């Protein structure tokens, strides 16, 4: 597990991910390199939201809490 997108066998990669350590730092580094500016935490808790805010200081939305705000941001950004 590398923290990067799967290049070859997605099934094998997902299987390894289920039983391996999460490569949180490497994943966030990759997203920074890709110029990602906002994140959505889809989980039932706000753990990823907290980690992302502390480590990246980027805009982070929690699906359960911030969906209305997220929609507003998207509509404004893309003129919808």
GROMACS .gro file of C-alpha atoms in nm:
model
   80
    1UNK     CA    1   0.000   0.000   0.000
    2UNK     CA    2   0.157   0.325  -0.112
    3UNK     CA    3  -0.094   0.605  -0.057
    4UNK     CA    4  -0.109   0.657  -0.434
    5UNK     CA    5  -0.383   0.566  -0.685
    6UNK     CA    6  -0.391   0.205  -0.799
    7UNK     CA    7  -0.219   0.162  -1.132
    8UNK     CA    8  -0.274  -0.202  -1.217
    9UNK     CA    9  -0.487  -0.446  -1.021
   10UNK     CA   10  -0.754  -0.252  -0.829
   11UNK     CA   11  -0.894  -0.562  -0.657
   12UNK     CA   12  -0.551  -0.661  -0.526
   13UNK     CA   13  -0.481  -0.304  -0.414
   14UNK     CA   14  -0.810  -0.272  -0.226
   15UNK     CA   15  -0.757  -0.613  -0.064
   16UNK     CA   16  -0.415  -0.507   0.064
   17UNK     CA   17  -0.554  -0.175   0.184
   18UNK     CA   18  -0.811  -0.351   0.403
   19UNK     CA   19  -0.542  -0.525   0.609
   20UNK     CA   20  -0.253  -0.275   0.589
   21UNK     CA   21  -0.157   0.042   0.769
   22UNK     CA   22  -0.318   0.356   0.629
   23UNK     CA   23  -0.063   0.569   0.444
   24UNK     CA   24  -0.231   0.894   0.546
   25UNK     CA   25   0.071   1.122   0.504
   26UNK     CA   26   0.161   0.981   0.161
   27UNK     CA   27  -0.199   1.012   0.046
   28UNK     CA   28  -0.217   1.377   0.154
   29UNK     CA   29   0.118   1.449  -0.012
   30UNK     CA   30  -0.014   1.306  -0.337
   31UNK     CA   31  -0.332   1.514  -0.317
   32UNK     CA   32  -0.122   1.826  -0.251
   33UNK     CA   33   0.085   1.750  -0.562
   34UNK     CA   34  -0.241   1.722  -0.759
   35UNK     CA   35  -0.347   2.070  -0.638
   36UNK     CA   36  -0.659   1.943  -0.456
   37UNK     CA   37  -0.808   2.241  -0.273
   38UNK     CA   38  -1.107   2.094  -0.089
   39UNK     CA   39  -1.178   1.759   0.074
   40UNK     CA   40  -1.498   1.574   0.169
   41UNK     CA   41  -1.498   1.335   0.465
   42UNK     CA   42  -1.762   1.073   0.383
   43UNK     CA   43  -1.714   0.867   0.697
   44UNK     CA   44  -1.956   0.850   0.989
   45UNK     CA   45  -1.716   1.042   1.214
   46UNK     CA   46  -1.503   1.351   1.158
   47UNK     CA   47  -1.161   1.188   1.199
   48UNK     CA   48  -1.040   1.252   0.846
   49UNK     CA   49  -1.177   1.605   0.857
   50UNK     CA   50  -0.973   1.679   1.168
   51UNK     CA   51  -0.654   1.524   1.031
   52UNK     CA   52  -0.686   1.709   0.705
   53UNK     CA   53  -0.752   2.045   0.870
   54UNK     CA   54  -0.454   2.008   1.105
   55UNK     CA   55  -0.208   1.876   0.849
   56UNK     CA   56  -0.302   2.056   0.529
   57UNK     CA   57  -0.491   2.364   0.642
   58UNK     CA   58  -0.729   2.321   0.349
   59UNK     CA   59  -1.103   2.345   0.323
   60UNK     CA   60  -1.259   2.023   0.450
   61UNK     CA   61  -1.625   1.929   0.447
   62UNK     CA   62  -1.793   1.661   0.652
   63UNK     CA   63  -2.070   1.499   0.451
   64UNK     CA   64  -2.303   1.478   0.750
   65UNK     CA   65  -2.240   1.830   0.882
   66UNK     CA   66  -2.138   2.050   0.592
   67UNK     CA   67  -2.322   1.934   0.282
   68UNK     CA   68  -2.518   2.258   0.241
   69UNK     CA   69  -2.198   2.463   0.273
   70UNK     CA   70  -2.019   2.235   0.027
   71UNK     CA   71  -2.297   2.272  -0.229
   72UNK     CA   72  -2.283   2.651  -0.190
   73UNK     CA   73  -1.905   2.652  -0.246
   74UNK     CA   74  -1.936   2.433  -0.554
   75UNK     CA   75  -2.217   2.641  -0.701
   76UNK     CA   76  -2.020   2.962  -0.648
   77UNK     CA   77  -1.694   2.817  -0.780
   78UNK     CA   78  -1.847   2.680  -1.099
   79UNK     CA   79  -2.116   2.944  -1.147
   80UNK     CA   80  -2.407   2.703  -1.109
   0.00000   0.00000   0.00000
